[in-house]
Amino acid sequence: MPKILINGKEIEFEKGMTVLQACELADVEIPRFCYHEKLSIAGNCRMCLVEMEKSPKPIASCAMPAAEGMNIKTNTTLVEKARKGVMEFLLANHPLDCPVCDQGGECDLQDQSLYYGVDKSRFIENKREVSEKYMGPLIKTQMTRCIHCTRCVRFATEVAGVPEIGAVGRGENMEITTYLEKSMESELSANVIDLCPVGALTSKPYAFEARPWELKKTESIDVMDAVGSNIRVDTYNWEVKRILPRLNNDINEEWISDKTRYSCDGLLKQRIDVPYIKKENKLQKSSWDEAIEVVVNKIKETKAEEIAGHVGDMVNLENSLAFKKLFKEFNSDNLDFREKKFYINPKDKINYTFNSSIKGIEDSDLIILIGTNPRHEATILNARIRKAFVQKKIPIYSIGNPGDLTYEYKIIGNKTDDIKKIIDNESKISENILSSKKPIIIIGESALELKSGKYIFEELKNYLINNNFITENWNALNILAQNASTVGLLDLNMISENKENNFVFFDKLRSNKFKLLYLLGSDNLEFRKENEFIIYQGSHGDKGANLADVIFPSAAYTEQNGLYLNLEGRVQECKKASYPIGDSLEDWKIFNLILKKLNKANYLNNFETLRNDSINSIKNFSKIDDLPKKIINKNDKVETQFYSEEVLIKKLDYYYTNSISRSSKTMSECRQINVKLLKTGTSN
């Protein structure tokens, strides 16, 4: 490895590194504003100046490639003078409004001016003023603070893939703006707030809510989709004020979607805080004792085969297991979690996980999308696909039309016949797959909802097995789950099926064979209610609560500890950041109340035991935060039937996917803007 001398210390570095990166290897901190490790190099702030031997002037370390034999000094008088000069220029036009700036306490400019600023400025001219820019309901602008680092511009272009922000003007008169003075359309738009080092771009919903040092910070994971983005939940007293990303290069890197970031204002809206009982066709407030009494009496008078349960999209593993144990006491196995009839084979873990892994997308050399729109179904995963496309220009194909995905792809068909041709090696794409080393096939729920859903999955799986693309070294088979609870519930086998019928629960539901239906956080199940007695247990007064005869108030995901399995099958821990409101209880505690009333053995009163049981139920478990063990089972061949039909990718109402986001004022504003753009024809 080549070597470089930094402050008299010899350091080995990898070829292709910059001087700044080499300095970091030597534990030398270099101040910077424009440089960011996930973005291209701009080299326009000049704060990272260092002294290089034989160079007549300081060099920008972020833009200078490191080379063998370089002698770099970062602590000389010349370097200090240069950095102070740069800082003086940066502060010349800055309004210095730290007391009223939401970036205060988390501002790079504020921190670095402490070390490199001067006590007074030599500039006596008037400071420039820049008019505020409109960037939508999420981003608050104060562009007079802008130092032209262009991080936001590069992020929108390179990472988000929606080049909506740019610079107009030159020199001191340069301004950062959206090109058409309209709301940003990217689902990753608010990440520019984290990237902005000076407070020119801050969070509009969070404005003046709290100061950063007043907030309690809890490391957790997101449940708005199945990606499992690592997040930090910031609370003031017991109220969630904001959600920020945590660095995890295996999953979300340092980005989160706008829905993950801003749906948190829906946590306190439309909350159910007391039990309700329907009396005279009207829901009325009740006590826990009365509500439990009504439910238990109804359970006692209902046959076991007529009792059913449905688990929602954000229920953690422990509560799901407790729910299954509760139904075991009812002698009922009528349980499911699917909101629509899509085929899934629960017998092997690789049948319902994203086996190539999110990070593995960068290693692939071919991607085929089948009946999925990853931009809306898994925004962060879509950003990873774009990253692979930008860096390696890998070919991306789609069966079905997903719309704008922020990268180039080719539609190779819109019928199941096109999938059959691939399987039968009658398509050019078959040749491309067979000639690739690490292909990725991503199957969406829209494809699995088709009459040919079983054929699509099982035959594609056999095709990949026969061509050695499902091995312990590389698994090309990937299912794109949409909900946070999906993979965990499949590990628990929370699905009603038999050898002939994958949709036993739905067939009984549609024919109204259930007399009692227990909805656990389930708000997206579509069915026609007739005479069913419906129990709804959840945190928000949403679709499920509207159908209910009895309502149990439970805690939201930020108000209880719990495990989730993301779409990769990775076990992740969601941690309690606030407290349940009103009379709300954690789900498993509510089940305890029912069991006690039924005089059943009370085995759910210990959360630790419940967690251990949950971990023991996880297939191929390795450890928390790690991918599951790579175990390939050879299952018996499944009989399938092919139907010729169109592959329609069902449009997801992105900002309204669950009860929390539907309760969010911010998500509602984003949705209204999106609907307006669609109506005016200015967006795809």
XYZ file of C-alpha atoms in Angstrom:
684
model
C 0.000 0.000 0.000
C 1.188 3.551 -0.722
C 2.319 5.731 2.180
C 1.847 9.394 3.007
C 3.432 11.607 5.690
C 0.915 13.528 7.807
C 2.298 15.822 10.520
C 5.454 13.729 10.540
C 3.560 10.437 10.935
C 3.709 7.837 8.152
C 0.291 6.494 7.172
C -0.696 3.761 4.711
C -3.700 4.583 2.516
C -5.728 2.937 -0.217
C -5.257 4.017 -3.777
C -7.924 6.515 -4.843
C -8.212 8.237 -1.446
C -8.028 11.992 -1.084
C -5.678 13.818 1.268
C -8.636 14.511 3.579
C -9.477 10.796 3.822
C -5.821 9.986 4.484
C -5.786 12.566 7.277
C -8.810 10.864 8.859
C -6.845 7.593 8.876
C -4.208 9.449 10.904
C -6.918 10.641 13.367
C -6.438 14.226 12.209
C -9.688 16.165 12.058
C -10.049 18.393 9.014
C -12.807 21.032 9.081
C -15.117 20.973 6.059
C -18.449 22.262 4.778
C -18.886 21.186 1.180
C -17.300 17.740 1.489
C -19.530 14.753 2.283
C -18.418 11.135 1.952
C -21.657 10.079 0.178
C -21.576 12.909 -2.395
C -19.287 13.923 -5.236
C -16.429 16.315 -4.490
C -17.139 20.008 -5.066
C -14.135 21.644 -3.412
C -15.810 25.029 -3.150
C -15.826 25.962 0.543
C -11.982 25.825 0.995
C -12.305 25.193 4.700
C -10.297 21.977 4.443
C -7.056 23.731 3.438
C -3.801 22.006 4.431
C -0.136 22.637 3.678
C 1.660 20.356 1.222
C 5.430 20.277 0.799
C 6.621 22.083 -2.363
C 3.191 23.673 -2.897
C 3.350 27.490 -2.974
C -0.070 27.801 -1.315
C -2.417 25.690 0.817
C -4.385 22.961 -0.995
C -8.005 21.817 -0.665
C -7.545 18.409 0.943
C -11.003 17.138 -0.100
C -10.195 17.498 -3.820
C -6.501 16.565 -3.827
C -5.795 12.862 -4.546
C -3.387 11.341 -2.052
C -0.134 10.172 -3.593
C 2.929 8.243 -2.518
C 5.513 10.354 -0.732
C 3.326 13.390 -0.019
C 4.261 15.426 3.036
C 1.137 16.999 4.525
C 0.959 19.389 7.473
C -2.348 20.346 9.063
C -1.290 22.288 12.147
C 1.044 25.009 10.868
C 0.646 28.746 11.255
C -0.046 29.033 7.517
C -2.910 26.516 7.703
C -4.458 28.187 10.731
C -4.259 31.607 9.068
C -5.788 30.252 5.855
C -8.719 28.620 7.670
C -9.405 31.736 9.700
C -9.406 33.738 6.486
C -11.923 31.389 4.894
C -14.120 31.539 8.002
C -14.025 35.344 7.940
C -15.272 35.304 4.359
C -18.036 32.818 5.184
C -19.257 34.970 8.067
C -19.053 38.222 6.092
C -22.614 37.852 4.803
C -23.998 35.437 7.368
C -26.772 37.023 9.482
C -25.372 35.569 12.752
C -28.913 34.877 13.993
C -28.003 31.865 16.097
C -30.490 32.596 18.937
C -33.476 32.160 16.596
C -32.017 29.505 14.286
C -33.286 25.911 14.545
C -29.832 24.698 13.559
C -28.364 26.213 16.717
C -26.540 23.603 18.756
C -26.238 21.332 15.704
C -24.601 23.780 13.309
C -21.244 23.025 11.677
C -20.637 26.713 11.006
C -21.291 27.562 14.646
C -18.952 24.801 15.847
C -16.103 25.619 13.486
C -16.331 29.372 14.038
C -15.536 28.623 17.685
C -12.101 27.366 16.634
C -11.415 29.349 13.474
C -13.544 32.474 13.837
C -12.368 35.911 14.930
C -13.843 38.166 17.594
C -14.750 40.885 15.103
C -15.063 41.256 11.359
C -13.075 43.584 9.136
C -16.036 43.893 6.767
C -18.040 47.079 7.240
C -20.180 46.748 4.100
C -23.864 45.816 4.301
C -24.576 42.113 4.372
C -26.315 40.645 1.362
C -29.920 39.543 1.615
C -31.432 36.639 -0.285
C -35.166 36.132 -0.686
C -36.677 32.976 0.779
C -37.372 30.054 -1.548
C -40.389 27.768 -1.552
C -39.402 24.091 -1.317
C -42.670 22.605 -0.103
C -44.228 21.796 3.290
C -41.138 20.037 4.675
C -38.217 22.405 4.143
C -37.982 25.866 5.688
C -35.543 28.173 3.917
C -33.418 31.050 5.198
C -31.152 31.474 2.204
C -29.280 34.482 3.545
C -27.474 31.938 5.748
C -26.386 29.855 2.722
C -22.611 29.486 2.185
C -22.906 27.839 -1.274
C -21.568 24.445 -0.235
C -23.972 22.846 -2.807
C -24.530 19.715 -0.700
C -28.288 19.975 -1.285
C -27.810 20.317 -5.053
C -25.563 17.277 -5.251
C -27.849 15.179 -3.056
C -30.937 15.923 -5.166
C -29.070 15.104 -8.369
C -26.919 12.180 -7.311
C -28.751 10.350 -4.507
C -32.424 11.277 -4.824
C -32.260 11.236 -8.613
C -34.719 14.109 -8.875
C -32.609 17.156 -9.893
C -34.934 19.844 -8.563
C -32.412 22.098 -6.787
C -29.759 24.142 -8.537
C -27.755 27.353 -8.421
C -28.499 30.560 -10.293
C -26.146 33.546 -10.492
C -22.408 33.680 -9.874
C -20.043 34.591 -7.075
C -21.590 36.418 -4.158
C -24.881 36.669 -6.094
C -25.266 32.904 -6.469
C -28.530 31.561 -5.005
C -29.658 28.002 -4.312
C -33.253 27.415 -5.379
C -35.711 24.943 -6.849
C -35.687 25.515 -10.572
C -39.429 26.117 -10.858
C -40.083 27.492 -7.358
C -42.251 24.510 -6.460
C -42.359 21.790 -3.866
C -39.690 19.109 -4.114
C -41.171 15.858 -5.429
C -38.566 13.418 -4.157
C -39.546 11.082 -1.294
C -36.056 11.712 0.100
C -36.209 15.507 -0.097
C -35.879 16.297 3.621
C -32.417 14.717 3.829
C -31.071 18.048 2.556
C -31.932 19.441 6.004
C -29.444 17.068 7.639
C -26.869 17.830 4.958
C -27.090 21.625 5.255
C -24.206 22.715 7.521
C -25.460 26.220 8.311
C -29.211 26.319 8.844
C -30.159 27.656 5.433
C -32.459 24.633 5.137
C -34.261 23.571 8.304
C -37.293 21.475 9.152
C -40.541 23.371 8.661
C -42.756 21.101 10.852
C -40.145 21.115 13.647
C -39.526 24.896 13.553
C -39.349 26.427 17.047
C -40.597 23.254 18.728
C -37.556 22.637 20.934
C -33.813 23.123 21.237
C -31.664 20.063 20.549
C -30.200 19.901 24.058
C -33.708 19.703 25.552
C -34.557 16.502 23.707
C -34.258 12.930 24.921
C -32.698 10.809 22.164
C -33.670 7.160 21.620
C -32.082 4.922 18.999
C -34.739 2.881 17.253
C -35.935 1.618 13.859
C -38.611 2.769 11.427
C -41.838 0.837 10.778
C -43.377 2.943 7.977
C -42.179 0.310 5.503
C -40.303 -2.989 5.567
C -36.801 -1.580 5.018
C -36.089 -1.113 8.728
C -34.260 2.210 8.435
C -32.213 3.055 11.520
C -33.605 6.166 13.186
C -33.250 8.347 16.260
C -36.454 9.395 17.995
C -36.190 12.751 19.765
C -38.776 13.439 22.455
C -39.576 16.470 24.603
C -41.018 15.191 27.883
C -43.183 12.398 26.440
C -43.984 13.887 23.028
C -42.113 12.838 19.869
C -40.811 16.042 18.301
C -38.738 14.714 15.428
C -37.177 11.645 13.851
C -33.666 11.683 12.391
C -31.614 9.047 10.547
C -28.866 6.950 12.117
C -25.920 5.755 10.092
C -26.173 2.139 8.949
C -24.317 1.385 5.725
C -25.981 -2.027 5.428
C -29.520 -0.628 5.306
C -30.285 3.090 4.948
C -26.743 4.539 4.955
C -27.534 7.968 6.436
C -30.814 8.702 4.632
C -34.463 8.224 5.558
C -37.633 8.785 3.579
C -39.850 11.815 4.160
C -42.623 9.555 5.452
C -40.271 8.040 8.033
C -39.121 11.489 9.130
C -42.383 13.403 9.270
C -45.285 11.046 9.930
C -44.424 11.298 13.645
C -46.742 14.296 14.066
C -49.573 11.803 13.529
C -48.639 9.920 16.719
C -50.817 12.198 18.866
C -53.589 12.830 16.335
C -56.784 10.736 16.213
C -55.523 8.681 19.162
C -57.673 6.170 20.973
C -56.992 6.744 24.665
C -59.883 4.877 26.362
C -61.837 1.675 25.614
C -65.071 2.006 23.615
C -68.181 -0.168 23.361
C -70.835 0.167 20.677
C -74.216 0.812 22.286
C -77.295 1.613 20.231
C -75.167 1.709 17.121
C -72.892 4.341 18.636
C -69.431 3.983 20.158
C -69.346 5.110 23.785
C -66.499 5.436 26.256
C -66.096 2.550 28.632
C -63.859 1.170 31.368
C -61.387 -1.644 30.829
C -63.407 -3.994 33.037
C -66.626 -3.411 31.114
C -64.982 -3.713 27.698
C -63.131 -6.919 28.646
C -66.360 -8.362 30.088
C -68.247 -7.753 26.808
C -65.466 -9.342 24.723
C -65.056 -12.390 26.975
C -68.798 -13.085 26.976
C -68.811 -12.876 23.183
C -65.848 -15.264 22.941
C -67.561 -17.784 25.226
C -70.715 -17.872 23.100
C -68.851 -18.132 19.763
C -67.596 -21.400 18.276
C -63.826 -21.672 17.923
C -63.974 -22.115 14.129
C -65.973 -18.860 13.915
C -63.309 -16.778 15.707
C -60.654 -15.112 13.538
C -57.825 -12.638 13.960
C -55.971 -10.307 11.624
C -52.619 -8.699 12.436
C -51.782 -5.236 11.124
C -48.797 -3.734 9.362
C -46.886 -2.282 12.344
C -47.281 -4.919 15.077
C -44.025 -6.091 16.656
C -42.927 -9.700 17.024
C -43.622 -10.076 20.750
C -47.192 -8.795 20.506
C -47.812 -10.941 17.438
C -46.634 -14.050 19.287
C -48.776 -13.131 22.277
C -51.743 -12.774 19.902
C -51.092 -16.236 18.503
C -50.893 -17.670 22.007
C -54.188 -15.955 22.837
C -55.851 -17.610 19.854
C -54.425 -20.961 20.895
C -56.441 -20.545 24.076
C -59.474 -19.882 21.856
C -58.674 -23.148 19.992
C -58.675 -21.155 16.784
C -56.058 -21.003 14.023
C -57.939 -18.568 11.795
C -55.121 -16.040 11.652
C -53.641 -13.982 8.837
C -51.786 -10.745 8.221
C -52.156 -10.154 4.481
C -54.242 -7.128 3.569
C -54.875 -8.500 0.090
C -54.810 -11.961 -1.429
C -51.198 -12.395 -2.496
C -49.448 -15.746 -2.716
C -46.706 -16.529 -0.240
C -44.989 -19.786 0.673
C -44.113 -19.720 4.397
C -42.273 -23.055 4.495
C -38.787 -21.651 3.853
C -37.385 -18.273 4.895
C -35.907 -17.542 1.473
C -39.457 -17.621 0.089
C -40.408 -14.291 1.637
C -37.224 -12.294 2.246
C -34.950 -10.023 0.235
C -32.180 -12.576 0.014
C -29.605 -10.569 -1.932
C -29.637 -8.011 0.930
C -29.983 -4.245 0.516
C -26.219 -3.722 0.476
C -25.875 -6.626 -1.951
C -27.672 -4.557 -4.588
C -24.377 -2.724 -5.138
C -22.668 -6.021 -6.018
C -25.253 -7.075 -8.596
C -24.748 -6.905 -12.348
C -28.397 -7.255 -13.437
C -31.719 -6.293 -11.839
C -35.197 -7.406 -12.931
C -38.279 -5.871 -11.306
C -41.475 -7.919 -11.504
C -44.694 -6.188 -10.502
C -43.162 -3.663 -8.143
C -42.545 0.048 -7.722
C -39.673 0.191 -5.220
C -39.699 4.008 -5.199
C -42.980 3.998 -3.268
C -42.907 0.537 -1.699
C -39.365 0.825 -0.283
C -37.888 4.269 -0.932
C -34.512 3.612 0.660
C -34.084 0.364 -1.254
C -34.880 2.250 -4.454
C -32.134 4.756 -3.609
C -29.709 1.830 -3.302
C -30.755 0.552 -6.750
C -30.132 4.034 -8.148
C -26.712 4.095 -6.487
C -25.799 0.797 -8.179
C -27.061 2.127 -11.507
C -25.124 5.404 -11.243
C -21.878 3.761 -10.146
C -21.894 0.637 -12.351
C -24.464 1.395 -15.079
C -26.000 -2.040 -14.526
C -28.944 -2.969 -16.766
C -32.341 -2.742 -15.057
C -35.477 -4.316 -16.523
C -39.105 -4.262 -15.436
C -42.159 -6.383 -16.157
C -45.026 -3.990 -15.668
C -44.809 -0.204 -15.763
C -43.801 1.284 -12.381
C -43.452 4.885 -13.650
C -40.529 7.147 -12.763
C -38.041 5.272 -10.555
C -35.293 7.987 -10.627
C -33.051 5.832 -12.845
C -33.121 4.363 -16.325
C -34.778 1.007 -16.857
C -36.326 -0.904 -19.734
C -39.848 -2.340 -19.708
C -39.590 -5.824 -21.242
C -43.268 -6.662 -21.065
C -46.459 -6.202 -19.120
C -47.948 -9.716 -19.177
C -47.327 -12.940 -17.317
C -46.448 -14.459 -20.700
C -43.220 -12.424 -20.613
C -42.308 -14.045 -17.284
C -43.054 -17.489 -18.713
C -40.720 -16.805 -21.655
C -37.888 -16.026 -19.217
C -38.513 -19.265 -17.301
C -38.691 -21.277 -20.532
C -35.482 -19.619 -21.863
C -37.382 -18.168 -24.803
C -36.447 -14.570 -24.057
C -33.300 -12.516 -24.666
C -33.468 -11.585 -20.980
C -32.949 -15.264 -20.148
C -29.596 -15.067 -21.926
C -28.709 -11.928 -19.971
C -29.565 -13.637 -16.676
C -27.568 -16.759 -17.490
C -24.543 -14.706 -18.564
C -24.597 -12.575 -15.405
C -22.722 -13.447 -12.222
C -24.931 -11.832 -9.585
C -28.434 -11.176 -10.946
C -31.232 -9.877 -8.734
C -34.902 -10.731 -9.306
C -37.261 -8.559 -7.234
C -40.864 -9.773 -7.035
C -43.469 -7.331 -5.718
C -46.785 -8.008 -4.035
C -48.654 -6.777 -7.135
C -47.236 -9.756 -9.047
C -48.080 -12.193 -6.243
C -51.694 -10.923 -6.206
C -52.269 -12.228 -9.731
C -53.992 -15.546 -10.442
C -50.536 -16.608 -11.662
C -48.902 -15.416 -8.426
C -48.123 -18.977 -7.344
C -46.707 -19.820 -10.777
C -44.585 -16.640 -10.904
C -42.954 -17.282 -7.560
C -42.512 -21.059 -7.582
C -41.361 -21.365 -11.189
C -38.969 -18.419 -10.944
C -37.523 -19.948 -7.815
C -37.021 -23.309 -9.577
C -35.472 -21.497 -12.542
C -32.933 -19.762 -10.285
C -32.171 -22.992 -8.374
C -31.607 -24.944 -11.588
C -29.185 -22.277 -12.827
C -27.254 -22.051 -9.534
C -28.440 -18.564 -8.643
C -29.760 -19.635 -5.242
C -26.732 -20.688 -3.245
C -25.206 -19.805 0.112
C -22.833 -17.415 -1.700
C -25.476 -15.571 -3.724
C -29.258 -15.714 -3.704
C -30.967 -13.888 -6.577
C -34.524 -14.497 -5.318
C -36.035 -11.451 -3.592
C -39.519 -10.672 -2.307
C -40.250 -6.996 -1.707
C -42.482 -6.922 1.368
C -44.353 -3.666 1.912
C -45.138 -3.818 5.641
C -42.824 -3.783 8.649
C -44.501 -6.785 10.287
C -44.679 -9.086 7.228
C -41.460 -11.113 7.565
C -41.775 -11.541 11.335
C -45.374 -12.765 11.013
C -44.340 -15.301 8.398
C -41.651 -16.577 10.769
C -44.443 -17.076 13.299
C -46.490 -18.823 10.586
C -49.318 -16.351 11.088
C -51.121 -17.503 7.974
C -54.167 -19.674 7.305
C -53.557 -22.077 4.420
C -53.629 -25.688 3.357
C -51.955 -27.633 0.562
C -54.631 -26.701 -1.967
C -55.535 -23.207 -0.812
C -53.230 -20.325 0.151
C -56.178 -18.077 0.971
C -58.274 -20.000 3.509
C -58.702 -16.921 5.738
C -59.876 -14.712 2.879
C -62.326 -17.267 1.516
C -63.969 -17.588 4.929
C -63.918 -13.801 5.416
C -65.566 -13.123 2.062
C -68.261 -15.703 2.727
C -68.903 -14.241 6.219
C -68.138 -17.481 8.065
C -66.522 -15.617 10.951
C -68.794 -14.426 13.759
C -66.030 -12.737 15.751
C -63.134 -10.899 14.107
C -60.236 -9.553 16.209
C -58.271 -6.812 14.410
C -54.845 -6.254 15.973
C -53.613 -2.915 14.624
C -55.268 -3.819 11.340
C -56.582 -0.847 9.359
C -56.053 -1.864 5.741
C -58.048 -5.097 5.525
C -60.880 -4.642 3.036
C -64.042 -6.655 3.575
C -67.800 -6.237 3.746
C -69.077 -6.312 7.311
C -72.393 -8.058 7.920
C -73.117 -9.601 11.322
C -69.540 -10.046 12.541
C -68.671 -8.872 16.048
C -65.471 -6.885 15.545
C -62.845 -6.137 18.174
C -60.337 -3.499 17.199
C -57.123 -3.105 19.158
C -54.899 -0.269 18.044
C -53.550 3.192 18.666
C -55.468 5.321 16.162
C -59.089 5.875 15.274
C -58.725 4.742 11.681
C -60.485 2.354 9.305
C -60.440 -0.622 11.690
C -61.914 1.379 14.557
C -64.778 2.561 12.333
C -65.942 -1.036 11.939
C -65.514 -2.048 15.584
C -68.055 -3.077 18.211
C -65.401 -2.892 20.942
C -62.207 -0.841 20.840
C -59.122 -1.477 22.962
C -56.602 1.412 23.052
C -53.023 0.258 22.619
C -49.576 1.818 22.432
C -47.996 3.120 19.211
C -44.651 1.785 17.977
C -42.675 4.566 19.719
C -44.382 3.761 23.049
C -43.268 0.159 23.528
C -40.236 -2.080 23.063
C -40.377 -4.710 20.380
C -38.538 -6.678 17.703
C -39.158 -6.410 13.982
C -37.773 -8.322 11.031
C -37.077 -6.144 8.017
C -37.516 -7.333 4.440
C -34.045 -8.959 4.550
C -35.062 -11.029 7.598
C -32.733 -8.932 9.754
C -33.879 -8.815 13.412
C -34.062 -5.238 14.688
C -35.040 -3.690 17.997
C -37.569 -0.876 18.225
C -37.114 0.915 21.545
C -39.579 2.740 23.740
C -39.137 6.515 23.359
C -42.350 7.829 24.944
C -45.338 6.589 26.944
C -48.808 5.352 25.971
C -51.410 8.087 26.285
C -54.539 7.967 28.426
C -55.619 4.441 29.377
C -53.705 2.827 26.504
C -51.785 -0.374 27.238
C -49.185 -2.421 25.422
C -50.860 -5.099 23.319
C -49.663 -8.122 25.301
C -50.961 -6.592 28.541
C -54.440 -6.332 27.000
C -54.287 -10.030 26.079
C -53.439 -10.710 29.709
C -56.645 -9.022 30.842
C -58.665 -11.275 28.519
C -56.866 -14.419 29.691
C -57.447 -13.544 33.325
C -61.138 -13.023 32.678
C -61.280 -16.389 30.907
C -59.511 -17.981 33.909
C -56.708 -19.151 31.651
C -53.107 -19.629 32.691
C -51.456 -16.232 32.786
C -48.168 -16.783 30.941
C -47.859 -13.416 29.247
C -47.084 -11.296 32.283
C -43.324 -11.303 31.695
C -42.078 -9.372 28.681
C -38.608 -10.907 28.846
C -40.064 -14.403 28.570
C -42.194 -13.252 25.661
C -39.120 -11.811 23.939
C -37.130 -15.007 24.430
C -40.007 -17.042 23.014
C -40.138 -14.649 20.056
C -36.422 -14.997 19.356
C -36.738 -18.778 19.521
C -39.500 -18.575 16.907
C -37.333 -16.709 14.387
C -36.161 -18.917 11.538
C -32.410 -18.993 10.779
C -31.747 -16.532 13.609
C -28.141 -15.430 14.080
C -28.243 -12.351 16.319
C -29.986 -8.996 16.590
C -29.083 -6.546 13.782
C -27.527 -9.313 11.670
C -28.813 -10.996 8.546
C -30.322 -14.479 9.024
C -28.185 -17.564 8.515
C -27.913 -18.585 4.864
C -29.705 -21.925 4.859
C -30.958 -23.355 1.557
C -33.553 -26.082 1.955
C -34.553 -28.367 -0.896
C -38.319 -28.397 -0.753
C -40.686 -30.567 -2.722
C -41.806 -29.188 -6.054
C -45.047 -27.203 -5.803
C -47.720 -27.727 -8.447
C -48.604 -24.494 -10.220
C -50.948 -23.254 -12.912
C -50.231 -20.532 -15.457
C -52.698 -17.826 -16.462
C -52.106 -15.272 -19.187
C -52.854 -11.878 -17.614
C -51.604 -8.330 -17.428
C -49.056 -7.384 -14.758
C -50.523 -4.227 -13.263
C -48.504 -2.526 -10.551
C -50.996 -1.269 -8.009
C -50.458 2.379 -7.183
C -49.591 2.940 -3.535
C -51.017 5.989 -1.773
C -47.500 6.733 -0.545
C -48.266 9.341 2.125
C -51.329 7.474 3.459
C -50.123 3.886 3.835
C -50.945 3.375 7.532
C -52.963 4.781 10.420
C -50.132 7.016 11.684
C -49.339 8.586 8.327
C -53.049 9.105 7.628
C -53.294 11.012 10.924
C -50.303 13.213 10.117
C -50.953 16.818 9.125
C -47.587 16.971 7.351
C -48.260 13.836 5.316
C -51.660 15.219 4.379
C -50.039 18.406 3.060
C -47.514 16.379 1.039
C -50.301 14.254 -0.387
C -52.366 17.276 -1.398
C -49.401 18.742 -3.268
C -48.771 15.406 -4.973
C -52.426 15.104 -6.029
C -52.340 18.676 -7.376
C -49.236 17.908 -9.436
C -50.856 14.810 -10.883
C -54.013 16.740 -11.817
C -52.080 19.491 -13.561
C -50.000 17.004 -15.463
C -46.693 18.313 -14.179
C -45.623 15.052 -12.613
C -45.431 11.422 -13.611
